[in-house]
Amino acid sequence: MSDEEHHFESKGDAGASKTYPQQAGTIRKNGYIVIKGRPCKVVEVSTSKTGKHGHAKCHFVGIDIFTAKKLEDIVPSSHNCDVPHVNRTDYQLIDISEDGFVSLLTENGNTKDDLRLPTDDSLLTQIKVNILSIHTQNSFIENYASFTLTFSNQTNANFFFLIDTAFLRFIGPQTDIN
């Protein structure tokens, strides 16, 4: 896997690596792994016993954290795998502007206004309508709304919004809600 070029974005300091090595036998369910050059959340791990060829093998099933596609890989348990650096940040959704920008509230009280939704008017309208309809249908029970969005760089991402009586909370991009 270390010979493959990784095609996902990274943020960090100059020289920062997108991944770090970890022994395959130590990677567990709900962890992360790079499969076929894509960062994935591990949803299933099985380990075979040592055979006549000398290595126990780990079978990984993962879900791409950006496209939600299912990927699989088999790696000797003693070999290193690439593990992506994954940071999850929760935001409160403040507003979706008419020009397609999302206004989010960070944990420290600042606003983040640099996330632009797709420019497709029908998709943007659908997102607004779905969020408002879920919020007005039942203001006493928590609801989840999810959307798959395509950004200007053609990256797909799943976005989840937690909607309750107090606020709209942006939870994505994620492939599931814990």
mmCIF file of C-alpha atoms in Angstrom:
data_model
loop_
_atom_site.group_PDB
_atom_site.id
_atom_site.type_symbol
_atom_site.label_atom_id
_atom_site.label_comp_id
_atom_site.label_asym_id
_atom_site.label_seq_id
_atom_site.Cartn_x
_atom_site.Cartn_y
_atom_site.Cartn_z
ATOM 1 C CA MET A 1 0.000 0.000 0.000
ATOM 2 C CA SER A 2 2.845 2.398 0.597
ATOM 3 C CA ASP A 3 3.589 2.413 -3.154
ATOM 4 C CA GLU A 4 0.125 3.753 -3.987
ATOM 5 C CA GLU A 5 -0.550 7.434 -4.388
ATOM 6 C CA HIS A 6 -3.273 8.684 -2.059
ATOM 7 C CA HIS A 7 -5.872 10.931 -3.668
ATOM 8 C CA PHE A 8 -7.522 12.511 -0.652
ATOM 9 C CA GLU A 9 -7.007 15.984 0.714
ATOM 10 C CA SER A 10 -4.895 16.633 3.756
ATOM 11 C CA LYS A 11 -4.501 19.619 5.977
ATOM 12 C CA GLY A 12 -1.518 20.147 8.162
ATOM 13 C CA ASP A 13 1.861 21.687 8.452
ATOM 14 C CA ALA A 14 4.448 21.564 5.696
ATOM 15 C CA GLY A 15 5.806 18.058 5.426
ATOM 16 C CA ALA A 16 2.896 16.571 7.352
ATOM 17 C CA SER A 17 1.970 13.077 6.257
ATOM 18 C CA LYS A 18 -1.543 12.144 5.197
ATOM 19 C CA THR A 19 -1.132 8.717 6.797
ATOM 20 C CA TYR A 20 0.856 6.833 9.390
ATOM 21 C CA PRO A 21 1.833 3.136 9.430
ATOM 22 C CA GLN A 22 0.079 0.689 11.746
ATOM 23 C CA GLN A 23 0.388 -3.070 11.945
ATOM 24 C CA ALA A 24 -2.627 -4.704 10.258
ATOM 25 C CA GLY A 25 -3.278 -7.034 13.195
ATOM 26 C CA THR A 26 -3.836 -4.067 15.528
ATOM 27 C CA ILE A 27 -6.490 -2.304 13.421
ATOM 28 C CA ARG A 28 -9.971 -2.821 14.839
ATOM 29 C CA LYS A 29 -13.582 -2.204 13.865
ATOM 30 C CA ASN A 30 -14.502 1.520 13.861
ATOM 31 C CA GLY A 31 -10.856 2.387 13.217
ATOM 32 C CA TYR A 32 -9.563 3.838 9.961
ATOM 33 C CA ILE A 33 -7.451 2.375 7.142
ATOM 34 C CA VAL A 34 -6.478 3.281 3.590
ATOM 35 C CA ILE A 35 -7.935 0.737 1.145
ATOM 36 C CA LYS A 36 -7.111 1.079 -2.558
ATOM 37 C CA GLY A 37 -5.865 4.619 -1.965
ATOM 38 C CA ARG A 38 -9.070 5.750 -0.219
ATOM 39 C CA PRO A 39 -9.525 6.615 3.487
ATOM 40 C CA CYS A 40 -12.058 4.211 5.009
ATOM 41 C CA LYS A 41 -13.759 3.565 8.321
ATOM 42 C CA VAL A 42 -13.397 -0.118 9.190
ATOM 43 C CA VAL A 43 -16.799 -1.798 9.557
ATOM 44 C CA GLU A 44 -15.621 -5.414 9.657
ATOM 45 C CA VAL A 45 -12.339 -7.182 10.449
ATOM 46 C CA SER A 46 -11.666 -10.898 10.347
ATOM 47 C CA THR A 47 -8.338 -12.636 10.907
ATOM 48 C CA SER A 48 -7.435 -16.016 9.474
ATOM 49 C CA LYS A 49 -5.100 -18.411 11.231
ATOM 50 C CA THR A 50 -1.515 -18.862 10.147
ATOM 51 C CA GLY A 51 -1.412 -21.164 7.150
ATOM 52 C CA LYS A 52 1.346 -23.097 5.440
ATOM 53 C CA HIS A 53 2.595 -19.876 3.828
ATOM 54 C CA GLY A 54 3.450 -18.408 7.211
ATOM 55 C CA HIS A 55 1.250 -15.354 7.768
ATOM 56 C CA ALA A 56 -2.123 -14.839 9.388
ATOM 57 C CA LYS A 57 -4.199 -12.574 7.168
ATOM 58 C CA CYS A 58 -6.583 -9.748 8.075
ATOM 59 C CA HIS A 59 -9.630 -9.177 5.910
ATOM 60 C CA PHE A 60 -10.828 -5.562 6.148
ATOM 61 C CA VAL A 61 -14.179 -4.229 4.994
ATOM 62 C CA GLY A 62 -14.318 -0.444 5.045
ATOM 63 C CA ILE A 63 -16.591 2.387 3.990
ATOM 64 C CA ASP A 64 -14.936 5.286 2.148
ATOM 65 C CA ILE A 65 -15.396 8.303 4.433
ATOM 66 C CA PHE A 66 -16.007 10.624 1.468
ATOM 67 C CA THR A 67 -18.019 8.533 -1.000
ATOM 68 C CA ALA A 68 -19.601 5.924 1.345
ATOM 69 C CA LYS A 69 -18.518 3.150 -1.051
ATOM 70 C CA LYS A 70 -17.687 -0.258 0.411
ATOM 71 C CA LEU A 71 -14.086 -1.415 -0.127
ATOM 72 C CA GLU A 72 -12.261 -4.599 0.910
ATOM 73 C CA ASP A 73 -8.621 -5.599 1.366
ATOM 74 C CA ILE A 74 -6.667 -8.597 2.670
ATOM 75 C CA VAL A 75 -3.323 -7.896 4.355
ATOM 76 C CA PRO A 76 -0.899 -10.134 6.292
ATOM 77 C CA SER A 77 -1.464 -9.320 9.973
ATOM 78 C CA SER A 78 2.231 -8.649 10.585
ATOM 79 C CA HIS A 79 2.507 -6.091 7.746
ATOM 80 C CA ASN A 80 1.969 -2.365 8.117
ATOM 81 C CA CYS A 81 -1.063 -0.620 6.644
ATOM 82 C CA ASP A 82 -1.517 3.058 5.968
ATOM 83 C CA VAL A 83 -3.924 4.702 8.406
ATOM 84 C CA PRO A 84 -5.256 8.179 7.531
ATOM 85 C CA HIS A 85 -5.186 11.040 9.999
ATOM 86 C CA VAL A 86 -8.901 11.681 10.647
ATOM 87 C CA ASN A 87 -10.181 14.617 12.656
ATOM 88 C CA ARG A 88 -13.869 15.008 13.406
ATOM 89 C CA THR A 89 -15.249 18.440 14.177
ATOM 90 C CA ASP A 90 -18.851 19.121 15.180
ATOM 91 C CA TYR A 91 -20.437 22.442 14.229
ATOM 92 C CA GLN A 92 -23.798 24.029 14.876
ATOM 93 C CA LEU A 93 -25.568 25.030 11.670
ATOM 94 C CA ILE A 94 -26.500 28.694 11.843
ATOM 95 C CA ASP A 95 -27.665 29.466 8.331
ATOM 96 C CA ILE A 96 -27.584 28.509 4.674
ATOM 97 C CA SER A 97 -27.318 31.737 2.681
ATOM 98 C CA GLU A 98 -29.033 32.408 -0.643
ATOM 99 C CA ASP A 99 -25.664 32.283 -2.438
ATOM 100 C CA GLY A 100 -24.998 28.734 -1.187
ATOM 101 C CA PHE A 101 -22.626 29.295 1.715
ATOM 102 C CA VAL A 102 -23.177 27.523 5.027
ATOM 103 C CA SER A 103 -22.620 29.470 8.220
ATOM 104 C CA LEU A 104 -21.416 27.233 11.050
ATOM 105 C CA LEU A 105 -20.673 27.880 14.715
ATOM 106 C CA THR A 106 -17.443 26.365 16.058
ATOM 107 C CA GLU A 107 -16.985 24.975 19.567
ATOM 108 C CA ASN A 108 -15.111 28.112 20.643
ATOM 109 C CA GLY A 109 -17.911 30.436 19.469
ATOM 110 C CA ASN A 110 -16.419 31.620 16.170
ATOM 111 C CA THR A 111 -18.255 31.317 12.884
ATOM 112 C CA LYS A 112 -17.005 29.337 9.900
ATOM 113 C CA ASP A 113 -18.378 30.701 6.642
ATOM 114 C CA ASP A 114 -16.095 29.172 3.989
ATOM 115 C CA LEU A 115 -18.082 26.014 3.152
ATOM 116 C CA ARG A 116 -19.949 26.370 -0.121
ATOM 117 C CA LEU A 117 -22.747 23.991 -1.026
ATOM 118 C CA PRO A 118 -23.143 22.742 -4.604
ATOM 119 C CA THR A 119 -24.241 25.360 -7.129
ATOM 120 C CA ASP A 120 -27.116 23.180 -8.359
ATOM 121 C CA ASP A 121 -30.177 25.266 -7.388
ATOM 122 C CA SER A 122 -32.534 22.297 -7.143
ATOM 123 C CA LEU A 123 -30.189 20.445 -4.768
ATOM 124 C CA LEU A 124 -29.686 23.543 -2.611
ATOM 125 C CA THR A 125 -33.454 24.084 -2.431
ATOM 126 C CA GLN A 126 -33.985 20.411 -1.551
ATOM 127 C CA ILE A 127 -31.486 20.664 1.320
ATOM 128 C CA LYS A 128 -33.187 23.758 2.738
ATOM 129 C CA VAL A 129 -36.673 22.262 2.410
ATOM 130 C CA ASN A 130 -35.645 18.964 4.022
ATOM 131 C CA ILE A 131 -33.993 20.657 6.983
ATOM 132 C CA LEU A 132 -36.942 22.974 7.574
ATOM 133 C CA SER A 133 -39.563 20.240 7.155
ATOM 134 C CA ILE A 134 -37.849 17.915 9.620
ATOM 135 C CA HIS A 135 -37.422 20.764 12.098
ATOM 136 C CA THR A 136 -41.072 21.837 11.891
ATOM 137 C CA GLN A 137 -42.580 18.316 11.837
ATOM 138 C CA ASN A 138 -41.532 17.404 15.335
ATOM 139 C CA SER A 139 -39.803 19.957 17.503
ATOM 140 C CA PHE A 140 -39.627 17.661 20.548
ATOM 141 C CA ILE A 141 -37.863 14.621 19.079
ATOM 142 C CA GLU A 142 -34.350 14.594 17.668
ATOM 143 C CA ASN A 143 -34.226 13.945 13.942
ATOM 144 C CA TYR A 144 -31.414 13.355 11.512
ATOM 145 C CA ALA A 145 -31.241 14.624 7.961
ATOM 146 C CA SER A 146 -28.536 13.435 5.601
ATOM 147 C CA PHE A 147 -27.442 14.703 2.213
ATOM 148 C CA THR A 148 -24.787 13.650 -0.258
ATOM 149 C CA LEU A 149 -23.209 16.727 -1.783
ATOM 150 C CA THR A 150 -20.843 17.217 -4.714
ATOM 151 C CA PHE A 151 -18.469 20.137 -4.293
ATOM 152 C CA SER A 152 -16.758 22.198 -6.992
ATOM 153 C CA ASN A 153 -13.748 19.851 -6.876
ATOM 154 C CA GLN A 154 -16.114 16.921 -7.670
ATOM 155 C CA THR A 155 -15.655 15.425 -4.198
ATOM 156 C CA ASN A 156 -18.757 13.730 -2.833
ATOM 157 C CA ALA A 157 -19.398 13.861 0.883
ATOM 158 C CA ASN A 158 -22.178 12.764 3.163
ATOM 159 C CA PHE A 159 -23.406 15.456 5.513
ATOM 160 C CA PHE A 160 -25.540 14.793 8.521
ATOM 161 C CA PHE A 161 -27.543 17.363 10.423
ATOM 162 C CA LEU A 162 -28.877 16.696 13.909
ATOM 163 C CA ILE A 163 -32.083 18.621 14.353
ATOM 164 C CA ASP A 164 -33.578 19.125 17.800
ATOM 165 C CA THR A 165 -35.520 21.733 19.727
ATOM 166 C CA ALA A 166 -32.516 23.907 20.504
ATOM 167 C CA PHE A 167 -30.486 24.053 17.309
ATOM 168 C CA LEU A 168 -29.456 22.523 14.030
ATOM 169 C CA ARG A 169 -26.117 20.778 14.492
ATOM 170 C CA PHE A 170 -23.885 19.993 11.534
ATOM 171 C CA ILE A 171 -22.246 16.578 12.057
ATOM 172 C CA GLY A 172 -20.626 15.784 8.715
ATOM 173 C CA PRO A 173 -18.867 14.811 6.646
ATOM 174 C CA GLN A 174 -19.266 11.317 8.071
ATOM 175 C CA THR A 175 -20.525 7.978 6.903
ATOM 176 C CA ASP A 176 -22.495 7.265 10.037
ATOM 177 C CA ILE A 177 -23.705 8.877 13.224
ATOM 178 C CA ASN A 178 -22.393 7.560 16.533
#
